[in-house]
Amino acid sequence: HVQLVESGGSSVQAGGSLRLSCEVSGSTVSRLYVAWFRQAPGREREGVAAIDNSGSTTYANSVAARFTISKDNVKNTLYLQVNSLQLEDSAMYYCAADCYGSGLSQDYNYWGQGTQVTVS
């Protein structure tokens, strides 16, 4: 059973940066398809970035120039580097994982509890 624990969310000023982390247990991140999603109050959850088990990445158009998804196979951790933060980036950020590719769709079986990013 895959478990995901996010951390790294914080309150930051516009233009700032954060690195979000997602610790993976119950499987190895190198074998998984993993992704980051976010949900702001009153809005639907949306896919932000995904990385497959070969290391290929996919980004939402709104973040492609500012966010970077990566994973550390030794630490078994997924990361999301978020730069040049904008007010509209404020949201709860979730990591998700599965044994099969889902890209930025919501079709993942395993989800973390989320970490809050607030931009002011």
CSV table of N, CA, C and O in Angstrom, one decimal:
chain,number,residue,atom,x,y,z
A,1,HIS,N,0.9,-1.2,0.0
A,1,HIS,CA,0.0,0.0,0.0
A,1,HIS,C,0.9,1.2,0.0
A,1,HIS,O,1.7,1.4,0.9
A,2,VAL,N,0.7,2.1,-1.0
A,2,VAL,CA,1.5,3.3,-1.1
A,2,VAL,C,1.0,4.4,-0.2
A,2,VAL,O,-0.2,4.6,-0.2
A,3,GLN,N,1.9,5.0,0.5
A,3,GLN,CA,1.6,6.1,1.3
A,3,GLN,C,2.4,7.3,0.9
A,3,GLN,O,3.6,7.2,0.6
A,4,LEU,N,1.8,8.5,0.9
A,4,LEU,CA,2.4,9.7,0.5
A,4,LEU,C,2.2,10.8,1.6
A,4,LEU,O,1.1,11.0,2.1
A,5,VAL,N,3.3,11.5,1.9
A,5,VAL,CA,3.3,12.5,2.9
A,5,VAL,C,4.0,13.8,2.3
A,5,VAL,O,5.2,13.8,2.1
A,6,GLU,N,3.2,14.8,2.1
A,6,GLU,CA,3.7,16.1,1.6
A,6,GLU,C,4.2,17.0,2.7
A,6,GLU,O,3.8,16.9,3.9
A,7,SER,N,5.2,17.9,2.3
A,7,SER,CA,5.7,18.9,3.2
A,7,SER,C,6.2,20.0,2.4
A,7,SER,O,6.4,19.9,1.2
A,8,GLY,N,6.6,21.1,3.1
A,8,GLY,CA,7.2,22.2,2.4
A,8,GLY,C,6.3,23.4,2.1
A,8,GLY,O,6.8,24.5,1.7
A,9,GLY,N,5.0,23.2,2.3
A,9,GLY,CA,4.1,24.4,2.0
A,9,GLY,C,4.4,25.5,3.0
A,9,GLY,O,4.8,25.2,4.2
A,10,SER,N,4.1,26.7,2.6
A,10,SER,CA,4.3,27.9,3.5
A,10,SER,C,3.6,29.1,2.9
A,10,SER,O,3.0,29.0,1.9
A,11,SER,N,3.6,30.1,3.7
A,11,SER,CA,3.2,31.5,3.2
A,11,SER,C,4.4,32.2,2.7
A,11,SER,O,5.3,32.4,3.4
A,12,VAL,N,4.2,32.7,1.5
A,12,VAL,CA,5.4,33.4,0.8
A,12,VAL,C,4.8,34.6,0.1
A,12,VAL,O,3.7,34.7,-0.3
A,13,GLN,N,5.7,35.5,-0.2
A,13,GLN,CA,5.4,36.7,-1.0
A,13,GLN,C,5.4,36.4,-2.4
A,13,GLN,O,6.2,35.5,-2.9
A,14,ALA,N,4.6,37.1,-3.2
A,14,ALA,CA,4.7,36.9,-4.7
A,14,ALA,C,6.1,37.1,-5.2
A,14,ALA,O,6.8,38.0,-4.7
A,15,GLY,N,6.5,36.2,-6.1
A,15,GLY,CA,7.8,36.3,-6.6
A,15,GLY,C,8.8,35.3,-5.9
A,15,GLY,O,9.9,35.1,-6.4
A,16,GLY,N,8.3,34.8,-4.8
A,16,GLY,CA,9.2,33.9,-4.0
A,16,GLY,C,9.2,32.5,-4.6
A,16,GLY,O,8.5,32.2,-5.6
A,17,SER,N,9.9,31.6,-3.9
A,17,SER,CA,10.1,30.2,-4.3
A,17,SER,C,9.9,29.3,-3.1
A,17,SER,O,10.1,29.7,-1.9
A,18,LEU,N,9.5,28.1,-3.4
A,18,LEU,CA,9.4,27.0,-2.4
A,18,LEU,C,9.7,25.7,-3.1
A,18,LEU,O,9.7,25.5,-4.3
A,19,ARG,N,10.1,24.7,-2.2
A,19,ARG,CA,10.3,23.4,-2.7
A,19,ARG,C,9.4,22.5,-1.9
A,19,ARG,O,9.5,22.3,-0.7
A,20,LEU,N,8.4,21.9,-2.6
A,20,LEU,CA,7.5,20.9,-1.9
A,20,LEU,C,8.1,19.5,-2.0
A,20,LEU,O,8.7,19.2,-3.1
A,21,SER,N,7.9,18.7,-1.0
A,21,SER,CA,8.4,17.4,-1.0
A,21,SER,C,7.2,16.4,-0.7
A,21,SER,O,6.2,16.8,-0.1
A,22,CYS,N,7.4,15.2,-1.2
A,22,CYS,CA,6.4,14.2,-1.0
A,22,CYS,C,7.2,12.9,-0.8
A,22,CYS,O,7.7,12.3,-1.7
A,23,GLU,N,7.2,12.4,0.5
A,23,GLU,CA,7.8,11.2,0.9
A,23,GLU,C,7.0,10.0,0.5
A,23,GLU,O,5.8,10.0,0.9
A,24,VAL,N,7.5,9.0,-0.2
A,24,VAL,CA,6.8,7.9,-0.6
A,24,VAL,C,7.2,6.7,0.2
A,24,VAL,O,8.4,6.4,0.4
A,25,SER,N,6.3,5.9,0.7
A,25,SER,CA,6.5,4.6,1.3
A,25,SER,C,5.6,3.6,0.8
A,25,SER,O,4.5,3.9,0.2
A,26,GLY,N,6.0,2.3,0.9
A,26,GLY,CA,5.2,1.2,0.4
A,26,GLY,C,5.5,0.9,-1.0
A,26,GLY,O,5.0,-0.1,-1.5
A,27,SER,N,6.4,1.6,-1.6
A,27,SER,CA,6.8,1.3,-3.0
A,27,SER,C,8.0,2.2,-3.3
A,27,SER,O,8.4,3.0,-2.4
A,28,THR,N,8.6,2.0,-4.4
A,28,THR,CA,9.8,2.8,-4.8
A,28,THR,C,9.4,3.9,-5.8
A,28,THR,O,8.7,3.5,-6.8
A,29,VAL,N,9.7,5.1,-5.6
A,29,VAL,CA,9.3,6.2,-6.4
A,29,VAL,C,9.8,6.0,-7.9
A,29,VAL,O,9.1,6.5,-8.8
A,30,SER,N,10.9,5.3,-8.0
A,30,SER,CA,11.4,5.1,-9.4
A,30,SER,C,10.5,4.3,-10.2
A,30,SER,O,10.5,4.4,-11.5
A,31,ARG,N,9.7,3.4,-9.6
A,31,ARG,CA,8.8,2.6,-10.4
A,31,ARG,C,7.4,3.2,-10.6
A,31,ARG,O,6.6,2.7,-11.4
A,32,LEU,N,7.1,4.2,-9.9
A,32,LEU,CA,5.8,4.8,-9.9
A,32,LEU,C,5.6,5.9,-10.9
A,32,LEU,O,6.6,6.6,-11.3
A,33,TYR,N,4.4,6.1,-11.3
A,33,TYR,CA,4.0,7.3,-12.0
A,33,TYR,C,3.5,8.3,-10.9
A,33,TYR,O,2.6,7.9,-10.1
A,34,VAL,N,4.1,9.5,-10.8
A,34,VAL,CA,3.7,10.4,-9.7
A,34,VAL,C,3.5,11.8,-10.3
A,34,VAL,O,3.9,12.1,-11.4
A,35,ALA,N,2.7,12.5,-9.5
A,35,ALA,CA,2.3,13.8,-10.0
A,35,ALA,C,1.9,14.8,-8.8
A,35,ALA,O,1.7,14.3,-7.7
A,36,TRP,N,1.9,16.0,-9.1
A,36,TRP,CA,1.4,17.1,-8.2
A,36,TRP,C,0.1,17.7,-8.7
A,36,TRP,O,0.0,18.0,-9.9
A,37,PHE,N,-0.8,17.9,-7.8
A,37,PHE,CA,-2.1,18.5,-8.1
A,37,PHE,C,-2.2,19.7,-7.1
A,37,PHE,O,-1.6,19.7,-6.1
A,38,ARG,N,-3.2,20.6,-7.4
A,38,ARG,CA,-3.5,21.6,-6.5
A,38,ARG,C,-5.0,22.0,-6.5
A,38,ARG,O,-5.6,21.7,-7.6
A,39,GLN,N,-5.4,22.5,-5.4
A,39,GLN,CA,-6.8,22.9,-5.4
A,39,GLN,C,-7.0,24.1,-4.5
A,39,GLN,O,-6.6,24.1,-3.3
A,40,ALA,N,-7.5,25.2,-5.1
A,40,ALA,CA,-7.8,26.4,-4.4
A,40,ALA,C,-9.2,26.4,-4.0
A,40,ALA,O,-10.1,25.7,-4.6
A,41,PRO,N,-9.5,27.2,-2.9
A,41,PRO,CA,-10.9,27.2,-2.5
A,41,PRO,C,-11.9,27.6,-3.6
A,41,PRO,O,-11.6,28.6,-4.3
A,42,GLY,N,-13.0,26.8,-3.7
A,42,GLY,CA,-14.0,27.1,-4.7
A,42,GLY,C,-13.6,26.7,-6.1
A,42,GLY,O,-14.4,27.0,-7.1
A,43,ARG,N,-12.5,26.1,-6.3
A,43,ARG,CA,-12.0,25.7,-7.6
A,43,ARG,C,-11.8,24.2,-7.6
A,43,ARG,O,-11.6,23.5,-6.6
A,44,GLU,N,-11.9,23.6,-8.8
A,44,GLU,CA,-11.6,22.2,-9.0
A,44,GLU,C,-10.1,21.9,-8.8
A,44,GLU,O,-9.3,22.7,-9.1
A,45,ARG,N,-9.9,20.7,-8.4
A,45,ARG,CA,-8.5,20.2,-8.3
A,45,ARG,C,-7.9,20.1,-9.8
A,45,ARG,O,-8.6,19.6,-10.7
A,46,GLU,N,-6.7,20.6,-9.9
A,46,GLU,CA,-6.1,20.6,-11.3
A,46,GLU,C,-4.7,20.0,-11.2
A,46,GLU,O,-4.0,20.1,-10.2
A,47,GLY,N,-4.3,19.3,-12.3
A,47,GLY,CA,-3.0,18.7,-12.4
A,47,GLY,C,-2.0,19.8,-12.7
A,47,GLY,O,-2.2,20.7,-13.5
A,48,VAL,N,-0.8,19.7,-12.0
A,48,VAL,CA,0.2,20.7,-12.1
A,48,VAL,C,1.4,20.2,-12.9
A,48,VAL,O,1.9,20.8,-13.9
A,49,ALA,N,1.9,19.0,-12.5
A,49,ALA,CA,3.1,18.4,-13.1
A,49,ALA,C,3.1,16.9,-12.8
A,49,ALA,O,2.6,16.5,-11.7
A,50,ALA,N,3.6,16.2,-13.7
A,50,ALA,CA,3.7,14.7,-13.6
A,50,ALA,C,5.0,14.2,-14.1
A,50,ALA,O,5.7,14.8,-15.0
A,51,ILE,N,5.5,13.1,-13.5
A,51,ILE,CA,6.7,12.5,-14.0
A,51,ILE,C,6.5,11.0,-14.0
A,51,ILE,O,6.0,10.4,-13.0
A,52,ASP,N,6.9,10.3,-15.1
A,52,ASP,CA,6.6,8.9,-15.2
A,52,ASP,C,7.9,8.1,-14.7
A,52,ASP,O,8.8,8.7,-14.3
A,53,ASN,N,7.8,6.8,-14.9
A,53,ASN,CA,8.8,6.0,-14.3
A,53,ASN,C,10.1,6.0,-15.2
A,53,ASN,O,11.1,5.4,-14.8
A,54,SER,N,10.1,6.6,-16.3
A,54,SER,CA,11.3,6.8,-17.1
A,54,SER,C,11.9,8.2,-16.9
A,54,SER,O,12.9,8.5,-17.5
A,55,GLY,N,11.2,9.0,-16.2
A,55,GLY,CA,11.7,10.4,-15.9
A,55,GLY,C,11.1,11.5,-16.9
A,55,GLY,O,11.4,12.6,-16.7
A,56,SER,N,10.2,11.1,-17.8
A,56,SER,CA,9.6,12.0,-18.6
A,56,SER,C,8.6,12.9,-17.9
A,56,SER,O,7.8,12.3,-17.0
A,57,THR,N,8.5,14.2,-18.1
A,57,THR,CA,7.7,15.1,-17.4
A,57,THR,C,6.6,15.7,-18.2
A,57,THR,O,6.8,15.9,-19.4
A,58,THR,N,5.6,16.1,-17.5
A,58,THR,CA,4.4,16.8,-18.2
A,58,THR,C,4.0,18.0,-17.2
A,58,THR,O,4.0,17.8,-16.0
A,59,TYR,N,3.8,19.1,-17.8
A,59,TYR,CA,3.4,20.3,-17.0
A,59,TYR,C,2.1,20.9,-17.5
A,59,TYR,O,1.8,20.9,-18.7
A,60,ALA,N,1.3,21.5,-16.6
A,60,ALA,CA,0.2,22.4,-17.0
A,60,ALA,C,0.8,23.6,-17.6
A,60,ALA,O,1.9,24.1,-17.2
A,61,ASN,N,0.1,24.2,-18.6
A,61,ASN,CA,0.7,25.3,-19.3
A,61,ASN,C,0.9,26.5,-18.4
A,61,ASN,O,1.9,27.3,-18.6
A,62,SER,N,0.1,26.6,-17.4
A,62,SER,CA,0.1,27.8,-16.5
A,62,SER,C,1.4,27.8,-15.6
A,62,SER,O,1.7,28.8,-15.0
A,63,VAL,N,2.1,26.6,-15.5
A,63,VAL,CA,3.2,26.6,-14.6
A,63,VAL,C,4.5,26.1,-15.3
A,63,VAL,O,5.5,26.1,-14.6
A,64,ALA,N,4.4,25.7,-16.5
A,64,ALA,CA,5.5,25.1,-17.2
A,64,ALA,C,6.8,25.9,-17.1
A,64,ALA,O,7.9,25.3,-17.0
A,65,ALA,N,6.8,27.2,-17.1
A,65,ALA,CA,8.0,28.0,-17.1
A,65,ALA,C,8.5,28.2,-15.7
A,65,ALA,O,9.6,28.8,-15.5
A,66,ARG,N,7.7,27.9,-14.7
A,66,ARG,CA,8.1,28.2,-13.3
A,66,ARG,C,8.2,27.1,-12.4
A,66,ARG,O,8.9,27.2,-11.3
A,67,PHE,N,7.6,25.9,-12.7
A,67,PHE,CA,7.7,24.8,-11.8
A,67,PHE,C,8.5,23.7,-12.3
A,67,PHE,O,8.6,23.5,-13.6
A,68,THR,N,9.2,22.9,-11.5
A,68,THR,CA,9.9,21.8,-11.9
A,68,THR,C,9.6,20.6,-11.0
A,68,THR,O,9.8,20.7,-9.8
A,69,ILE,N,9.3,19.5,-11.6
A,69,ILE,CA,9.0,18.2,-10.9
A,69,ILE,C,10.2,17.4,-11.0
A,69,ILE,O,10.9,17.3,-12.1
A,70,SER,N,10.6,16.7,-9.9
A,70,SER,CA,11.7,15.8,-9.9
A,70,SER,C,11.5,14.7,-8.8
A,70,SER,O,10.6,14.9,-8.0
A,71,LYS,N,12.3,13.7,-8.9
A,71,LYS,CA,12.3,12.7,-7.8
A,71,LYS,C,13.7,12.2,-7.5
A,71,LYS,O,14.6,12.2,-8.4
A,72,ASP,N,13.9,11.9,-6.2
A,72,ASP,CA,15.1,11.4,-5.7
A,72,ASP,C,14.9,9.9,-5.4
A,72,ASP,O,14.2,9.6,-4.4
A,73,ASN,N,15.5,9.0,-6.2
A,73,ASN,CA,15.2,7.6,-6.0
A,73,ASN,C,15.9,7.1,-4.7
A,73,ASN,O,15.4,6.1,-4.2
A,74,VAL,N,16.9,7.7,-4.3
A,74,VAL,CA,17.6,7.3,-3.1
A,74,VAL,C,16.8,7.6,-1.8
A,74,VAL,O,16.6,6.8,-0.9
A,75,LYS,N,16.3,8.9,-1.8
A,75,LYS,CA,15.4,9.3,-0.7
A,75,LYS,C,14.0,8.9,-0.9
A,75,LYS,O,13.2,9.1,0.0
A,76,ASN,N,13.7,8.3,-2.0
A,76,ASN,CA,12.3,7.9,-2.3
A,76,ASN,C,11.3,9.0,-2.1
A,76,ASN,O,10.2,8.9,-1.5
A,77,THR,N,11.7,10.1,-2.7
A,77,THR,CA,10.9,11.4,-2.5
A,77,THR,C,10.6,12.1,-3.8
A,77,THR,O,11.5,12.1,-4.7
A,78,LEU,N,9.5,12.6,-3.9
A,78,LEU,CA,9.1,13.4,-5.1
A,78,LEU,C,9.1,14.9,-4.7
A,78,LEU,O,8.8,15.2,-3.5
A,79,TYR,N,9.6,15.8,-5.6
A,79,TYR,CA,9.7,17.2,-5.3
A,79,TYR,C,8.9,18.0,-6.3
A,79,TYR,O,8.7,17.6,-7.5
A,80,LEU,N,8.6,19.2,-5.9
A,80,LEU,CA,8.1,20.2,-6.8
A,80,LEU,C,8.7,21.5,-6.5
A,80,LEU,O,8.4,22.1,-5.4
A,81,GLN,N,9.6,22.0,-7.3
A,81,GLN,CA,10.2,23.3,-7.1
A,81,GLN,C,9.3,24.4,-7.8
A,81,GLN,O,9.0,24.3,-9.0
A,82,VAL,N,8.9,25.3,-7.0
A,82,VAL,CA,7.9,26.3,-7.5
A,82,VAL,C,8.6,27.7,-7.4
A,82,VAL,O,9.0,28.1,-6.3
A,83,ASN,N,8.8,28.3,-8.5
A,83,ASN,CA,9.5,29.6,-8.5
A,83,ASN,C,8.5,30.7,-9.1
A,83,ASN,O,7.5,30.4,-9.6
A,84,SER,N,8.9,32.0,-8.8
A,84,SER,CA,8.1,33.1,-9.3
A,84,SER,C,6.7,33.0,-9.0
A,84,SER,O,5.8,33.1,-9.8
A,85,LEU,N,6.4,32.7,-7.7
A,85,LEU,CA,5.1,32.4,-7.3
A,85,LEU,C,4.1,33.6,-7.5
A,85,LEU,O,4.5,34.7,-7.2
A,86,GLN,N,2.9,33.3,-7.9
A,86,GLN,CA,1.9,34.3,-8.2
A,86,GLN,C,0.7,34.1,-7.2
A,86,GLN,O,0.6,33.0,-6.7
A,87,LEU,N,-0.1,35.1,-7.1
A,87,LEU,CA,-1.2,35.0,-6.2
A,87,LEU,C,-2.1,33.8,-6.5
A,87,LEU,O,-2.6,33.1,-5.6
A,88,GLU,N,-2.3,33.5,-7.8
A,88,GLU,CA,-3.1,32.5,-8.2
A,88,GLU,C,-2.5,31.1,-8.0
A,88,GLU,O,-3.2,30.1,-8.3
A,89,ASP,N,-1.3,31.0,-7.5
A,89,ASP,CA,-0.7,29.7,-7.2
A,89,ASP,C,-1.1,29.3,-5.8
A,89,ASP,O,-0.8,28.1,-5.4
A,90,SER,N,-1.8,30.1,-5.0
A,90,SER,CA,-2.2,29.8,-3.7
A,90,SER,C,-3.2,28.6,-3.8
A,90,SER,O,-4.2,28.7,-4.5
A,91,ALA,N,-2.9,27.6,-3.0
A,91,ALA,CA,-3.7,26.4,-3.1
A,91,ALA,C,-3.2,25.3,-2.1
A,91,ALA,O,-2.1,25.4,-1.6
A,92,MET,N,-4.0,24.3,-1.9
A,92,MET,CA,-3.5,23.1,-1.3
A,92,MET,C,-2.8,22.2,-2.4
A,92,MET,O,-3.5,22.0,-3.4
A,93,TYR,N,-1.6,21.8,-2.2
A,93,TYR,CA,-0.9,21.0,-3.1
A,93,TYR,C,-0.8,19.5,-2.7
A,93,TYR,O,-0.5,19.3,-1.5
A,94,TYR,N,-1.2,18.6,-3.6
A,94,TYR,CA,-1.3,17.2,-3.3
A,94,TYR,C,-0.3,16.5,-4.2
A,94,TYR,O,-0.2,16.8,-5.4
A,95,CYS,N,0.3,15.4,-3.7
A,95,CYS,CA,1.0,14.5,-4.6
A,95,CYS,C,0.1,13.3,-4.7
A,95,CYS,O,-0.7,12.9,-3.9
A,96,ALA,N,0.3,12.6,-5.9
A,96,ALA,CA,-0.4,11.4,-6.2
A,96,ALA,C,0.5,10.4,-6.9
A,96,ALA,O,1.5,10.8,-7.5
A,97,ALA,N,0.1,9.1,-6.8
A,97,ALA,CA,1.0,8.1,-7.3
A,97,ALA,C,0.1,6.9,-7.8
A,97,ALA,O,-1.0,6.7,-7.3
A,98,ASP,N,0.7,6.2,-8.7
A,98,ASP,CA,0.0,5.0,-9.2
A,98,ASP,C,1.1,4.1,-10.0
A,98,ASP,O,2.2,4.6,-10.3
A,99,CYS,N,0.7,2.9,-10.2
A,99,CYS,CA,1.6,2.0,-10.9
A,99,CYS,C,1.5,2.2,-12.5
A,99,CYS,O,2.3,1.6,-13.2
A,100,TYR,N,0.5,2.9,-12.9
A,100,TYR,CA,0.3,3.2,-14.3
A,100,TYR,C,0.2,4.7,-14.6
A,100,TYR,O,-0.1,5.4,-13.7
A,101,GLY,N,0.5,5.0,-15.8
A,101,GLY,CA,0.6,6.4,-16.2
A,101,GLY,C,-0.8,7.1,-16.2
A,101,GLY,O,-1.7,6.5,-16.8
A,102,SER,N,-0.9,8.2,-15.6
A,102,SER,CA,-2.2,9.0,-15.7
A,102,SER,C,-1.9,10.5,-16.1
A,102,SER,O,-2.9,11.2,-16.2
A,103,GLY,N,-0.7,10.9,-16.2
A,103,GLY,CA,-0.3,12.2,-16.6
A,103,GLY,C,-1.0,13.2,-15.6
A,103,GLY,O,-0.8,13.1,-14.4
A,104,LEU,N,-1.7,14.2,-16.2
A,104,LEU,CA,-2.3,15.2,-15.3
A,104,LEU,C,-3.8,15.0,-15.1
A,104,LEU,O,-4.5,15.8,-14.6
A,105,SER,N,-4.2,13.8,-15.4
A,105,SER,CA,-5.6,13.4,-15.1
A,105,SER,C,-5.7,13.1,-13.7
A,105,SER,O,-4.7,12.9,-13.0
A,106,GLN,N,-6.9,13.0,-13.2
A,106,GLN,CA,-7.1,12.7,-11.7
A,106,GLN,C,-7.1,11.2,-11.4
A,106,GLN,O,-7.2,10.8,-10.3
A,107,ASP,N,-6.8,10.4,-12.4
A,107,ASP,CA,-6.9,8.9,-12.2
A,107,ASP,C,-5.7,8.3,-11.5
A,107,ASP,O,-5.0,7.5,-12.1
A,108,TYR,N,-5.5,8.7,-10.3
A,108,TYR,CA,-4.4,8.1,-9.5
A,108,TYR,C,-5.1,7.4,-8.3
A,108,TYR,O,-6.0,7.9,-7.7
A,109,ASN,N,-4.5,6.3,-7.8
A,109,ASN,CA,-5.1,5.6,-6.7
A,109,ASN,C,-4.6,6.0,-5.4
A,109,ASN,O,-5.3,5.8,-4.4
A,110,TYR,N,-3.5,6.6,-5.3
A,110,TYR,CA,-2.9,7.0,-4.0
A,110,TYR,C,-2.7,8.5,-4.0
A,110,TYR,O,-2.1,9.1,-4.9
A,111,TRP,N,-3.1,9.1,-2.9
A,111,TRP,CA,-3.0,10.5,-2.7
A,111,TRP,C,-2.5,10.9,-1.3
A,111,TRP,O,-2.8,10.2,-0.3
A,112,GLY,N,-1.8,12.0,-1.2
A,112,GLY,CA,-1.3,12.5,0.1
A,112,GLY,C,-2.4,13.4,0.7
A,112,GLY,O,-3.5,13.6,0.1
A,113,GLN,N,-2.1,13.9,1.9
A,113,GLN,CA,-3.0,14.8,2.6
A,113,GLN,C,-2.9,16.2,2.2
A,113,GLN,O,-3.8,17.0,2.5
A,114,GLY,N,-1.9,16.6,1.5
A,114,GLY,CA,-1.7,18.0,1.0
A,114,GLY,C,-0.8,18.8,1.9
A,114,GLY,O,-0.6,18.6,3.1
A,115,THR,N,-0.3,19.9,1.3
A,115,THR,CA,0.5,20.9,1.9
A,115,THR,C,0.1,22.3,1.4
A,115,THR,O,-0.1,22.4,0.2
A,116,GLN,N,-0.2,23.2,2.3
A,116,GLN,CA,-0.7,24.5,1.9
A,116,GLN,C,0.3,25.5,1.4
A,116,GLN,O,1.3,25.7,2.1
A,117,VAL,N,0.1,26.1,0.3
A,117,VAL,CA,0.9,27.2,-0.2
A,117,VAL,C,0.0,28.4,-0.3
A,117,VAL,O,-1.0,28.4,-1.0
A,118,THR,N,0.4,29.5,0.4
A,118,THR,CA,-0.3,30.7,0.3
A,118,THR,C,0.6,31.8,-0.2
A,118,THR,O,1.7,32.1,0.4
A,119,VAL,N,0.2,32.5,-1.2
A,119,VAL,CA,1.0,33.6,-1.8
A,119,VAL,C,0.3,34.9,-1.6
A,119,VAL,O,-0.8,35.1,-1.8
A,120,SER,N,1.1,35.9,-1.0
A,120,SER,CA,0.5,37.2,-0.7
A,120,SER,C,1.3,38.3,-1.3
A,120,SER,O,2.5,38.1,-1.7
